[in-house]
Amino acid sequence: DAVAVVFDYASLTYRVLNERANRLAHHLVRLGVGPEVRVGLCLERSLEMVVSLLAVLKAGGAYVPLDPGLPAERLAYMLDGSAVPLVLVQAAQRGAVPAREGVEVLAVDELAERLAAESAENPKSGARPESLAYVIYTSGSTGRPKGVMNAHRGVVNRLVWMQAQFGLRTDDVVLQKTPFSFDVSVWEFFWPLQQGARLVMARPDGHRDPRYLQEVIEQRGVTTLHFVPSMLQPFVEAVEAGRCASLRHVVCSGEALPPALVRRFYDRFAGPVALTNLYGPTEAAVDVSWWSCAREDAGDVVPIGRPVWNTALYVLDAALQPVPIGTPGELYIGGVQVARGYLGRAAMTAERFVPDPFSTEGGARLYRTGDRARWRPDGAVEYLRRLDFQVKIRGFRIELGEIEAALRQAPGVRDCTVVAREEETGDRRLVAYVVGAVEAEALRDRLRRTLPEYMVPSAFVALDALPLTPSGKLDRKALPAPEGDAYARRSYEAPLGEVETALAEIWAEVLGAGRVGRRDHFFELGGHSLLAIKLIERMRRRGLHTDVRALFTTPVLAELALVVGGESTELEVPANAIPEGCASITPEMLPLVELSQSEIDRVVAGVPGGAANVQDIYPLAPLQEGILFHHLLSQEGDPYLLSSVAEFDTRARLEQYLAALQAVIDRHDILRTSMAWEGLREPVQVVWRHAPLPVEEVELDAAAGDAAEELWARYDPRQYRIDLGRAPLLRACIAEDDGRGRWLLLML
């Protein structure tokens, strides 16, 4: 009965989580899932994500994370390469999955009736230690991402070692904030659930906002969480001294950890908090080495440390012979955590996974990391640099060759190269150097169709030819630094008003972009997630409040100015979670709304599904108060009601449109928002989790003449009123125009 996982206002106990995962697992078994069967998961961070992960493993299958934010072409490639017969989604993400023959897409949040008939008992999965647990795709040097296959044995070894080393307790709270398409998420999910601790799921994109993370840590009592070093830096700078006192253990991995950051961390956080540096590629079940970072021994380099249980590290020369202590060589990994290889890439697997000459176990292999390292006299390993053109930027593993391959496919590109340049501030950016008659904006748009956003270069530099050394090789040192015109700039329009002017000044300061116009795009000017954090902090100092998520959804300066407020109105994360099936929400969960418990119960009673379907309750904004006032003042019609009529050549096309519209409603909170005011001291807005679009079938009079005019007349906005207490605040009326063989859709 202990709480296992918390997301937003909802939570699941261990009993309920296990039963829900079991029911879904039995259903998956009926669909053919079992050992070695891969199942795609295209989900936002949510309770459904945790249930689905467990269900796939309980059914004996292996999960394949598919980030719904990736370009459709990349998702299509991953679907084809992984050969999944089934993809689990939330209804709101169904449209993100490209259609593929033989691939069934199943919305887990629409299966309640079917799953009610399934057993809640633990299924017999049939999985063995060597069975496949997951396939995670990483950037590939050949121009295509590659799927890394990891088995249960390696993952379990890693988790059991972590528990023995750090001793997670049942009263610990672990924050899950790493996107599940990265392998750090594996221990974030399964370590706390193995030990009876509490798993708290950060909101989607919450990992980018230090202020949000501080609120979650304090209100949820988070004791353990992970940071990429480049994200730990802004968090340490943003959090106030003495805050986040619940923290007991912070884990870093994904990039080299700077010694100065270790010292800054311990200066900022008092009490018994520990910082641990972990190292491990996706090809070796999450992490293979660890180092406990102490304040006093943060010298010139923070080592990646010593190997975990049943894992070996070797620093070898070109002949696979060990090199002496202190001598640089290539780092190899051996032992139980080495992955099975790359899915469908036999040649690449043979190149990177080589026979282990130091093992007596038949078939043992070493993984060539491509990292240059050396042993220290104390038995720890120091990471030095990459031996190839793989880079890490803000924790993302990027093969520059994949970006170059995508660029070379663009019409007009004769030659190109991509480098990661380090700015004076220490920030690293991708810069593309292109030979050919092409526009930077066209290249950027093309890359966005195939590559994730973090792999799209910030700048494109046009060259007549790539610089070469006397031996004919590319001279990377001779590549020029990008000038201001290398970053995307739209036709300049001067900022309008105080907010736009202030934003333009802040953007210019953060981006080093010179003159910034109201139509400029933050990310096209070289912005990225870390600069977004800096931008939000600078804005807050100027009294302009918003969050990082708003910048990602409205990256154009003029659009961002519309959502920036003079004071923060973001609802804080509640201290308590609602147990599944709870009949009410407590006032403590809604710190911005001054309602009594009876008033809150009244609000919840007006929402179909009750508390389980209530996502948020907020005060009304001033503009919303005016809309409600005029709505109540009007006796007929509604002064804010808009209407439109569209026509479709077939009923099927009309149904497709309505399905797409429902997907938009499912994705955007504001479209699932209603108002409540009766019996309350103050009106509020209520965000529903699920708000189906009301659709009414209308039979028209064939003899009435113009069908569209008749439809207009029936729902005249001067007389028709929408119930503001029911989300969405949209209505659809459909009718067949027999005279023209068309279908009409009236939207109100």
XYZ file of C-alpha atoms in Angstrom:
748
model
C 0.000 0.000 0.000
C 3.015 2.333 -0.072
C 3.084 4.936 -2.834
C 5.253 3.637 -5.674
C 5.089 6.363 -8.315
C 3.844 9.955 -8.402
C 3.115 12.135 -11.398
C 1.393 15.489 -11.188
C -1.655 15.080 -8.919
C -1.891 11.322 -9.380
C -0.108 8.433 -7.729
C -0.111 4.650 -7.741
C 0.561 2.350 -4.814
C 2.793 -0.660 -5.351
C -0.273 -2.907 -5.337
C -2.133 -0.870 -7.969
C 0.982 -0.362 -10.104
C 1.687 -4.078 -10.092
C -1.908 -5.012 -10.905
C -2.175 -2.479 -13.735
C 1.148 -3.637 -15.203
C 0.066 -7.281 -14.867
C -3.241 -6.708 -16.659
C -1.493 -4.935 -19.518
C 1.209 -7.644 -19.610
C -1.393 -10.416 -19.954
C -2.986 -8.442 -22.773
C 0.394 -8.058 -24.484
C 0.995 -11.809 -24.206
C -2.329 -12.368 -25.991
C -1.017 -10.096 -28.753
C 2.106 -12.246 -29.138
C 4.612 -10.451 -26.910
C 7.190 -12.710 -25.280
C 10.971 -13.218 -25.019
C 12.910 -11.460 -27.814
C 9.771 -9.649 -29.038
C 10.380 -5.902 -29.189
C 7.621 -3.441 -28.312
C 7.804 0.262 -29.155
C 6.840 2.813 -26.512
C 5.953 6.296 -27.789
C 4.869 8.042 -24.591
C 5.287 11.291 -22.712
C 6.494 11.042 -19.122
C 3.439 9.841 -17.155
C 2.030 7.050 -14.997
C 1.150 5.218 -18.227
C 4.834 5.238 -19.160
C 5.830 3.397 -15.968
C 2.960 0.910 -16.275
C 3.873 0.232 -19.912
C 7.583 -0.270 -19.208
C 6.826 -2.816 -16.498
C 4.150 -4.521 -18.585
C 6.463 -5.117 -21.544
C 9.118 -6.641 -19.272
C 6.539 -8.690 -17.347
C 5.290 -10.078 -20.665
C 8.851 -11.177 -21.401
C 9.397 -8.641 -24.169
C 11.929 -5.879 -24.724
C 10.988 -2.214 -24.911
C 12.137 0.245 -27.576
C 11.796 3.909 -26.484
C 10.446 6.170 -29.241
C 10.519 9.836 -28.284
C 7.297 11.412 -29.662
C 9.220 14.658 -30.171
C 11.577 13.160 -32.780
C 11.123 13.936 -36.502
C 8.756 11.543 -38.274
C 11.469 10.309 -40.659
C 13.721 9.330 -37.752
C 10.886 7.551 -35.957
C 10.030 5.720 -39.176
C 13.637 4.537 -39.507
C 13.639 3.307 -35.887
C 10.328 1.482 -36.406
C 11.654 -0.230 -39.517
C 15.001 -1.078 -37.946
C 13.587 -2.444 -34.705
C 10.846 -4.428 -36.485
C 8.395 -3.894 -33.630
C 4.968 -5.474 -34.236
C 3.336 -3.201 -31.663
C 3.718 0.383 -30.405
C 2.159 1.525 -27.128
C 1.125 5.192 -27.048
C -1.086 7.622 -25.191
C -4.032 8.756 -27.274
C -2.455 12.217 -27.566
C 0.708 10.742 -29.140
C -0.987 8.426 -31.626
C -0.411 10.903 -34.452
C 3.341 11.012 -33.746
C 3.806 7.372 -34.837
C 4.372 7.043 -38.592
C 2.132 4.439 -40.228
C 3.974 1.200 -40.917
C 2.626 -2.021 -42.435
C 2.353 -4.750 -39.828
C 2.757 -2.366 -36.877
C -0.231 -2.055 -34.523
C -0.554 1.166 -32.514
C -2.315 0.724 -29.168
C -3.344 3.629 -26.897
C -2.840 2.411 -23.314
C -5.130 5.094 -21.884
C -8.046 3.747 -23.928
C -7.831 0.106 -22.841
C -9.693 0.229 -19.516
C -12.556 -2.020 -20.611
C -10.330 -4.603 -22.279
C -7.832 -4.725 -19.402
C -10.570 -5.106 -16.769
C -11.071 -8.655 -18.043
C -7.373 -9.556 -17.731
C -5.778 -11.206 -14.703
C -4.107 -9.019 -12.058
C -1.717 -11.842 -11.113
C 1.961 -11.808 -12.060
C 2.412 -13.422 -15.489
C 5.085 -15.986 -16.268
C 7.266 -14.062 -18.668
C 9.593 -16.802 -19.833
C 12.453 -14.279 -19.972
C 15.942 -15.487 -19.002
C 19.059 -13.554 -17.914
C 20.324 -13.523 -21.501
C 16.976 -12.342 -22.917
C 16.703 -8.905 -24.463
C 15.496 -6.191 -22.039
C 15.564 -3.044 -24.193
C 16.869 -1.495 -27.404
C 17.949 2.142 -27.167
C 18.925 4.063 -30.296
C 21.999 6.295 -30.354
C 23.579 8.527 -32.962
C 25.415 6.632 -35.710
C 28.565 7.622 -37.607
C 27.196 6.103 -40.833
C 24.367 8.622 -40.987
C 21.693 6.498 -39.325
C 20.978 5.911 -35.615
C 21.901 2.468 -34.304
C 19.935 0.383 -31.817
C 21.914 -0.987 -28.868
C 20.629 -4.295 -27.462
C 21.014 -4.895 -23.718
C 20.022 -8.064 -21.859
C 18.461 -8.549 -18.421
C 21.666 -9.948 -16.903
C 23.670 -6.769 -17.435
C 20.888 -4.447 -16.274
C 20.226 -6.465 -13.114
C 23.950 -6.578 -12.298
C 24.081 -2.798 -12.572
C 21.030 -2.283 -10.342
C 22.098 -4.794 -7.667
C 25.552 -3.173 -7.505
C 24.009 0.286 -7.140
C 21.853 -0.837 -4.242
C 24.783 -2.497 -2.465
C 26.934 0.589 -2.974
C 24.458 3.354 -2.106
C 21.716 1.651 -0.089
C 18.448 3.193 -1.242
C 15.863 3.087 1.565
C 12.082 2.753 1.461
C 11.761 6.361 2.622
C 13.942 7.625 -0.240
C 12.425 9.574 -3.131
C 14.026 9.305 -6.586
C 13.277 11.915 -9.252
C 12.872 10.490 -12.758
C 13.714 13.292 -15.185
C 15.923 11.774 -17.895
C 14.127 11.187 -21.231
C 13.488 7.447 -21.458
C 15.282 7.259 -24.796
C 18.539 7.657 -22.818
C 19.846 4.768 -20.749
C 20.288 6.753 -17.509
C 16.504 6.484 -17.231
C 16.857 2.708 -16.743
C 18.175 3.011 -13.198
C 15.939 6.018 -12.480
C 12.881 3.854 -13.183
C 13.812 0.466 -11.839
C 16.174 1.060 -8.903
C 13.574 2.750 -6.650
C 10.846 0.306 -7.702
C 13.092 -2.652 -6.828
C 13.709 -1.278 -3.345
C 10.248 -0.034 -2.316
C 11.260 3.630 -2.538
C 9.111 6.334 -4.143
C 9.517 7.275 -7.801
C 8.549 10.860 -8.672
C 8.084 11.617 -12.367
C 9.071 15.120 -13.471
C 6.713 16.825 -15.889
C 7.684 16.601 -19.583
C 10.543 19.059 -20.273
C 10.828 19.770 -16.533
C 14.443 18.595 -16.553
C 15.344 21.826 -18.373
C 14.137 24.235 -15.670
C 16.235 24.602 -12.470
C 13.494 26.526 -10.656
C 10.958 23.806 -11.355
C 13.422 21.148 -10.196
C 14.025 23.057 -6.960
C 10.262 23.162 -6.311
C 9.838 19.451 -7.025
C 12.785 18.478 -4.817
C 11.479 20.490 -1.889
C 7.794 19.664 -2.174
C 8.284 15.968 -2.897
C 11.225 15.497 -0.527
C 13.467 14.166 -3.305
C 16.602 12.493 -1.925
C 18.217 11.122 -5.101
C 18.489 12.420 -8.657
C 20.749 12.540 -11.700
C 22.304 15.404 -13.637
C 24.406 15.692 -16.738
C 27.269 18.005 -15.602
C 26.262 20.732 -18.049
C 22.781 20.716 -16.475
C 24.092 20.466 -12.906
C 25.973 23.744 -13.419
C 22.879 25.953 -13.988
C 21.009 24.082 -11.253
C 23.768 24.791 -8.720
C 23.822 28.440 -9.765
C 20.037 28.826 -9.623
C 19.281 27.088 -6.326
C 19.542 29.214 -3.209
C 21.881 28.283 -0.365
C 20.135 26.177 2.249
C 17.411 24.997 -0.162
C 16.772 21.417 -1.319
C 17.726 20.140 2.131
C 16.190 16.716 1.452
C 18.891 15.805 -1.076
C 21.055 12.913 0.014
C 22.672 11.752 -3.235
C 23.312 13.464 -6.589
C 24.620 11.361 -9.462
C 26.462 12.741 -12.510
C 27.195 11.015 -15.818
C 27.076 11.626 -19.553
C 29.951 14.118 -19.748
C 33.274 14.873 -18.103
C 32.647 16.352 -14.640
C 34.687 19.569 -14.109
C 36.527 19.760 -10.741
C 35.368 23.364 -10.280
C 31.772 22.168 -10.442
C 32.449 19.609 -7.704
C 33.772 22.348 -5.436
C 30.867 24.637 -6.309
C 28.404 21.833 -5.570
C 29.711 21.303 -2.045
C 29.856 25.037 -1.425
C 26.175 25.311 -2.335
C 24.735 22.249 -0.583
C 25.193 21.706 3.120
C 24.503 18.562 5.091
C 25.094 14.905 4.276
C 24.707 15.121 0.494
C 27.047 13.052 -1.698
C 28.099 13.577 -5.319
C 29.034 10.532 -7.424
C 30.545 10.514 -10.906
C 29.495 7.557 -13.096
C 30.717 6.513 -16.529
C 29.294 4.156 -19.090
C 28.206 4.032 -22.735
C 24.824 2.784 -23.907
C 26.667 -0.311 -25.158
C 27.345 -1.479 -21.593
C 24.101 -1.406 -19.578
C 24.084 2.160 -18.291
C 27.249 2.606 -16.146
C 30.403 0.548 -15.684
C 32.531 2.689 -13.346
C 32.039 5.047 -10.421
C 33.901 7.634 -8.380
C 32.822 9.217 -5.109
C 33.531 12.946 -5.394
C 34.855 14.489 -2.193
C 35.200 18.223 -1.684
C 38.842 18.025 -0.684
C 40.149 15.865 -3.543
C 38.686 17.709 -6.548
C 42.029 18.231 -8.254
C 42.690 18.932 -11.930
C 40.608 15.992 -13.230
C 37.655 14.118 -11.766
C 38.288 10.438 -12.621
C 35.620 8.084 -13.920
C 36.782 5.730 -11.201
C 36.761 1.985 -10.720
C 34.640 -0.735 -12.340
C 31.352 -1.924 -10.867
C 30.752 -5.577 -9.986
C 31.411 -8.268 -12.611
C 32.754 -5.653 -15.013
C 36.312 -5.049 -16.184
C 38.031 -1.953 -17.591
C 41.110 -2.229 -19.795
C 43.342 0.502 -21.204
C 44.916 -1.071 -24.296
C 47.159 -0.219 -27.219
C 46.458 -0.934 -30.891
C 47.516 -4.579 -30.411
C 45.018 -5.041 -27.542
C 47.883 -5.127 -25.029
C 47.602 -3.366 -21.651
C 49.571 -0.124 -21.366
C 51.474 0.918 -18.220
C 49.935 3.047 -15.485
C 49.820 6.699 -16.578
C 50.138 5.849 -20.295
C 47.166 6.827 -22.472
C 45.356 4.159 -24.474
C 41.888 3.200 -25.643
C 39.399 2.193 -22.975
C 37.744 -1.228 -23.386
C 34.920 -2.706 -21.306
C 34.420 -6.375 -20.469
C 32.110 -8.389 -18.247
C 28.403 -9.083 -17.865
C 27.194 -5.587 -18.729
C 28.561 -5.553 -22.274
C 25.629 -5.273 -24.693
C 24.684 -7.934 -27.223
C 25.529 -5.561 -30.053
C 23.737 -3.353 -32.576
C 20.361 -4.507 -33.837
C 20.616 -5.512 -37.491
C 24.193 -4.205 -37.771
C 26.399 -7.329 -37.825
C 29.438 -5.632 -39.384
C 29.354 -2.708 -36.972
C 28.874 -5.089 -34.042
C 31.924 -7.104 -35.095
C 33.962 -3.893 -35.352
C 33.052 -2.491 -31.918
C 32.535 -5.732 -29.930
C 35.753 -7.767 -30.176
C 36.751 -11.134 -28.627
C 37.946 -10.752 -25.034
C 41.545 -12.091 -24.824
C 41.542 -11.782 -21.018
C 38.457 -13.911 -20.312
C 38.190 -17.675 -19.936
C 34.444 -17.580 -20.621
C 33.500 -18.799 -24.079
C 32.217 -16.068 -26.394
C 33.217 -13.228 -24.049
C 33.715 -9.901 -25.769
C 35.151 -6.457 -25.098
C 33.481 -3.238 -26.170
C 35.758 -0.653 -27.769
C 34.595 2.657 -26.315
C 36.586 4.989 -28.582
C 37.553 6.903 -25.421
C 41.173 7.750 -24.646
C 41.969 7.078 -20.988
C 44.729 6.127 -18.561
C 45.123 4.378 -15.233
C 46.080 6.358 -12.152
C 48.415 4.884 -9.517
C 45.489 4.641 -7.077
C 43.601 2.254 -9.396
C 41.143 4.765 -10.818
C 40.688 5.537 -14.524
C 40.898 9.053 -15.975
C 38.965 9.923 -19.120
C 41.060 12.085 -21.489
C 39.145 12.611 -24.763
C 37.493 10.896 -27.710
C 39.583 9.109 -30.313
C 37.019 9.696 -33.068
C 34.519 12.385 -34.033
C 31.870 11.493 -31.502
C 31.075 14.401 -29.186
C 28.967 15.003 -26.105
C 27.002 18.257 -26.024
C 24.768 18.942 -23.015
C 24.797 15.207 -22.308
C 23.678 14.183 -25.811
C 25.892 11.678 -27.604
C 26.363 12.881 -31.166
C 28.194 11.281 -34.091
C 29.265 14.173 -36.304
C 29.330 11.764 -39.236
C 25.570 11.301 -38.993
C 25.001 15.038 -39.406
C 27.489 15.212 -42.284
C 25.776 12.300 -44.037
C 22.428 14.095 -43.769
C 23.949 17.313 -45.123
C 25.503 15.568 -48.130
C 22.062 14.361 -49.208
C 20.852 17.949 -49.584
C 20.725 19.240 -53.185
C 23.560 21.662 -53.954
C 25.925 20.497 -51.192
C 29.249 19.520 -52.773
C 31.194 18.982 -49.551
C 30.781 19.604 -45.837
C 32.053 18.972 -42.341
C 30.597 19.515 -38.877
C 32.547 20.398 -35.742
C 31.723 21.120 -32.114
C 33.223 24.538 -31.367
C 33.785 25.735 -27.830
C 32.793 29.330 -27.134
C 34.657 31.679 -24.814
C 31.984 31.006 -22.207
C 32.795 27.274 -22.310
C 29.570 26.507 -24.164
C 29.837 24.050 -27.082
C 27.893 24.482 -30.308
C 27.622 22.483 -33.503
C 28.809 24.386 -36.567
C 28.370 23.113 -40.126
C 30.798 24.173 -42.884
C 29.237 23.745 -46.307
C 30.612 23.998 -49.839
C 27.874 24.622 -52.395
C 25.139 26.992 -53.470
C 22.619 26.405 -50.676
C 20.879 28.593 -48.113
C 21.426 27.990 -44.425
C 17.717 28.179 -43.651
C 16.893 25.512 -46.245
C 19.575 23.216 -44.808
C 18.323 23.769 -41.274
C 14.740 22.940 -42.264
C 15.884 19.819 -44.112
C 17.913 18.534 -41.152
C 15.000 19.095 -38.784
C 12.969 16.593 -40.802
C 15.462 13.796 -40.104
C 17.518 14.712 -37.024
C 16.542 15.502 -33.435
C 16.805 19.177 -32.529
C 20.008 18.728 -30.507
C 21.797 17.451 -33.648
C 20.872 20.405 -35.875
C 23.869 22.788 -36.101
C 23.490 26.232 -34.578
C 25.431 27.881 -37.400
C 26.067 27.193 -41.101
C 29.224 28.662 -42.615
C 29.473 28.833 -46.423
C 32.953 28.122 -47.841
C 34.357 27.983 -51.354
C 36.324 24.892 -50.313
C 37.200 23.054 -47.107
C 40.741 23.877 -45.857
C 43.236 21.047 -46.267
C 46.592 20.184 -44.742
C 49.652 19.684 -47.038
C 48.904 15.953 -46.949
C 45.396 16.553 -48.285
C 43.464 15.935 -45.066
C 40.852 18.261 -43.621
C 42.506 21.016 -41.590
C 39.980 21.482 -38.798
C 42.116 24.130 -37.099
C 41.803 26.341 -40.184
C 37.996 26.361 -40.151
C 36.869 29.943 -39.449
C 34.757 30.890 -36.456
C 31.143 31.552 -37.460
C 30.180 35.184 -37.845
C 26.794 36.646 -36.957
C 25.341 35.923 -40.396
C 26.047 32.202 -39.936
C 23.097 32.031 -37.558
C 19.595 32.120 -38.971
C 18.187 35.614 -39.210
C 14.800 36.543 -40.492
C 14.013 39.904 -42.047
C 14.441 42.442 -39.271
C 11.413 43.958 -37.596
C 12.012 46.253 -34.651
C 10.561 45.107 -31.293
C 7.248 46.680 -30.300
C 6.424 47.702 -26.750
C 8.286 47.397 -23.478
C 8.173 43.591 -23.187
C 9.466 42.912 -26.717
C 12.189 45.549 -26.323
C 13.325 44.056 -23.021
C 13.291 40.548 -24.479
C 15.354 41.651 -27.486
C 17.985 43.145 -25.180
C 18.144 39.983 -23.073
C 18.331 37.730 -26.152
C 21.170 39.785 -27.603
C 23.051 39.524 -24.304
C 22.549 35.767 -23.849
C 23.086 34.776 -27.493
C 25.736 37.347 -28.381
C 23.563 38.008 -31.425
C 23.768 41.772 -31.823
C 20.507 43.249 -33.077
C 17.492 41.027 -32.403
C 14.132 41.557 -34.102
C 10.620 40.609 -33.080
C 10.447 37.827 -35.713
C 13.746 36.193 -34.721
C 13.710 32.579 -33.489
C 15.643 31.780 -30.296
C 16.963 28.396 -31.431
C 17.740 29.517 -34.968
C 19.960 32.225 -33.473
C 22.041 29.539 -31.760
C 19.984 29.023 -28.618
C 19.721 25.644 -26.892
C 18.472 24.174 -23.624
C 21.288 25.514 -21.440
C 21.062 29.008 -22.921
C 17.300 28.767 -22.445
C 17.880 28.354 -18.716
C 20.164 31.402 -18.671
C 17.591 33.363 -20.644
C 14.758 32.550 -18.226
C 16.923 33.585 -15.271
C 17.845 36.917 -16.918
C 14.182 37.520 -17.702
C 13.177 36.881 -14.102
C 15.702 39.464 -12.915
C 13.969 41.989 -15.178
C 10.537 41.083 -13.811
C 9.508 39.012 -16.854
C 8.191 35.646 -15.702
C 7.673 32.463 -17.693
C 9.137 28.968 -17.720
C 11.489 27.047 -19.989
C 8.618 25.089 -21.508
C 7.053 28.324 -22.792
C 10.269 29.188 -24.636
C 10.279 25.807 -26.388
C 6.653 26.189 -27.489
C 6.888 29.902 -28.457
C 10.508 30.464 -29.561
C 9.768 33.536 -31.734
C 10.366 36.738 -29.770
C 7.020 38.382 -30.542
C 5.129 35.187 -29.654
C 7.060 34.732 -26.416
C 6.260 38.313 -25.421
C 2.551 37.447 -25.492
C 2.925 34.718 -22.855
C 5.344 36.585 -20.597
C 3.749 37.943 -17.444
C 4.794 40.521 -14.887
C 4.464 38.014 -12.079
C 4.662 34.251 -11.920
C 1.327 32.432 -12.108
C 2.705 28.926 -12.446
C 0.938 26.470 -10.190
C 3.344 24.903 -7.743
C 3.681 21.143 -7.635
C 1.470 19.919 -4.801
C 3.023 18.420 -1.714
C 0.672 15.415 -1.800
C -0.336 13.098 -4.588
C -3.872 11.918 -5.142
C -4.174 8.168 -4.612
C -5.931 6.464 -7.475
C -9.693 6.738 -7.085
C -9.566 9.548 -4.506
C -12.897 11.382 -4.295
C -11.524 14.871 -3.681
C -8.542 17.183 -3.892
C -7.325 18.879 -0.724
C -6.771 22.670 -0.516
C -3.089 22.055 0.317
C -2.640 20.698 -3.197
C -3.810 23.990 -4.737
C -1.768 26.755 -3.097
C -2.879 29.423 -5.610
C -6.612 28.773 -5.236
C -8.373 29.956 -2.070
C -11.111 27.326 -1.954
C -12.420 25.272 0.920
C -12.599 21.484 0.760
C -16.350 21.605 0.126
C -15.831 24.077 -2.724
C -13.134 21.882 -4.272
C -15.411 18.853 -3.997
C -18.104 20.861 -5.796
C -15.669 21.647 -8.634
C -14.530 18.026 -8.914
C -18.139 16.780 -8.934
C -18.750 18.782 -12.113
C -16.020 16.937 -14.034
C -16.833 13.522 -15.573
C -14.607 10.947 -13.888
C -14.112 13.055 -10.756
C -10.668 13.672 -9.257
C -9.015 11.144 -11.565
C -9.913 13.414 -14.509
C -8.811 16.693 -12.870
C -5.292 17.709 -13.851
C -5.114 21.265 -12.440
C -7.253 23.954 -10.827
C -6.145 27.578 -11.281
C -7.542 31.046 -10.598
C -8.886 32.866 -13.660
C -6.608 35.293 -15.441
C -8.026 38.858 -15.724
C -8.927 38.330 -19.390
C -10.767 35.113 -18.516
C -12.680 36.911 -15.774
C -13.892 39.421 -18.386
C -14.983 36.627 -20.735
C -16.929 34.920 -17.941
C -18.517 38.236 -16.892
C -19.821 38.997 -20.390
C -20.950 35.402 -20.834
C -23.072 35.597 -17.677
C -24.276 39.104 -18.517
C -25.617 38.041 -21.926
C -29.084 36.463 -21.869
C -28.923 35.180 -25.442
C -25.930 34.057 -27.419
C -22.416 34.788 -26.348
C -20.292 37.831 -27.333
C -17.120 35.710 -27.518
C -18.543 32.776 -29.492
C -16.934 32.189 -32.893
C -18.197 29.865 -35.603
C -17.038 28.550 -38.947
C -18.208 26.081 -41.595
C -15.962 23.781 -43.600
C -16.936 21.249 -46.235
C -15.424 17.838 -47.031
C -15.734 15.680 -50.120
C -16.134 12.444 -48.095
C -17.287 11.404 -44.639
C -13.932 9.621 -44.160
C -12.019 12.867 -44.703
C -14.293 14.588 -42.181
C -13.662 11.840 -39.609
C -9.894 12.174 -40.136
C -10.136 15.895 -39.480
C -12.110 15.369 -36.259
C -9.584 12.756 -35.090
C -6.743 15.196 -35.719
C -8.597 17.922 -33.845
C -9.106 15.567 -30.886
C -5.364 14.819 -30.903
C -4.668 18.553 -30.635
C -7.123 18.834 -27.739
C -5.453 15.868 -25.998
C -2.055 17.519 -26.285
C -2.821 21.088 -25.132
C -3.977 21.846 -21.591
C -5.783 25.069 -22.511
C -8.073 23.181 -24.910
C -9.054 20.831 -22.065
C -9.939 23.707 -19.715
C -13.394 24.606 -18.407
C -14.612 27.245 -15.911
C -16.391 26.754 -12.602
C -18.060 29.465 -10.526
C -21.381 28.353 -9.077
C -21.260 28.063 -5.276
C -17.629 29.275 -5.137
C -16.152 32.355 -3.527
C -14.004 32.874 -6.623
C -14.283 31.406 -10.131
C -11.596 28.980 -11.267
C -10.430 27.266 -14.418
C -10.262 23.472 -14.373
C -7.911 21.488 -16.632
C -9.365 18.088 -17.520
C -7.096 15.139 -18.290
C -9.496 13.829 -20.955
C -11.981 16.053 -22.780
C -13.686 14.400 -25.772
C -14.941 16.818 -28.404
C -18.787 16.881 -28.476
C -19.960 16.012 -31.998
C -23.631 16.386 -32.999
C -25.155 14.853 -36.124
C -27.655 17.211 -37.810
C -30.220 16.187 -40.424
C -30.884 19.040 -42.835
C -34.046 19.775 -44.792
C -33.255 18.863 -48.383
C -35.819 21.390 -49.624
C -34.449 24.276 -47.590
C -31.994 25.450 -50.238
C -28.433 26.307 -49.209
C -27.342 23.626 -46.725
C -24.564 25.725 -45.234
C -26.914 28.631 -44.639
C -29.413 26.324 -42.927
C -26.650 24.996 -40.669
C -25.547 28.539 -39.844
C -29.105 29.518 -38.974
C -29.603 26.598 -36.586
C -26.551 27.571 -34.556
C -26.621 31.351 -34.852
C -23.839 32.655 -32.521
C -26.184 35.472 -31.514
C -28.476 32.918 -29.871
C -26.411 29.773 -29.210
C -24.505 29.463 -25.914
C -21.701 27.074 -25.000
C -21.591 25.520 -21.524
C -18.372 26.980 -20.067
C -18.390 24.261 -17.414
C -17.652 21.524 -19.941
C -14.297 21.097 -21.685
C -13.371 21.526 -24.431
C -15.011 24.897 -25.121
C -15.595 23.678 -28.671
C -18.583 22.028 -30.332
C -18.798 20.227 -33.668
C -21.964 19.833 -35.744
C -21.855 17.705 -38.891
C -24.430 17.379 -41.644
C -24.638 15.814 -45.092
C -25.338 18.152 -48.021
C -27.239 15.696 -50.212
C -27.617 18.164 -53.042
C -23.859 18.559 -53.545
C -22.556 15.211 -52.246
C -20.550 16.990 -49.570
C -20.233 16.864 -45.791
C -20.439 20.053 -43.734
C -18.725 20.726 -40.421
C -19.829 23.649 -38.249
C -17.370 24.480 -35.451
C -18.466 26.621 -32.504
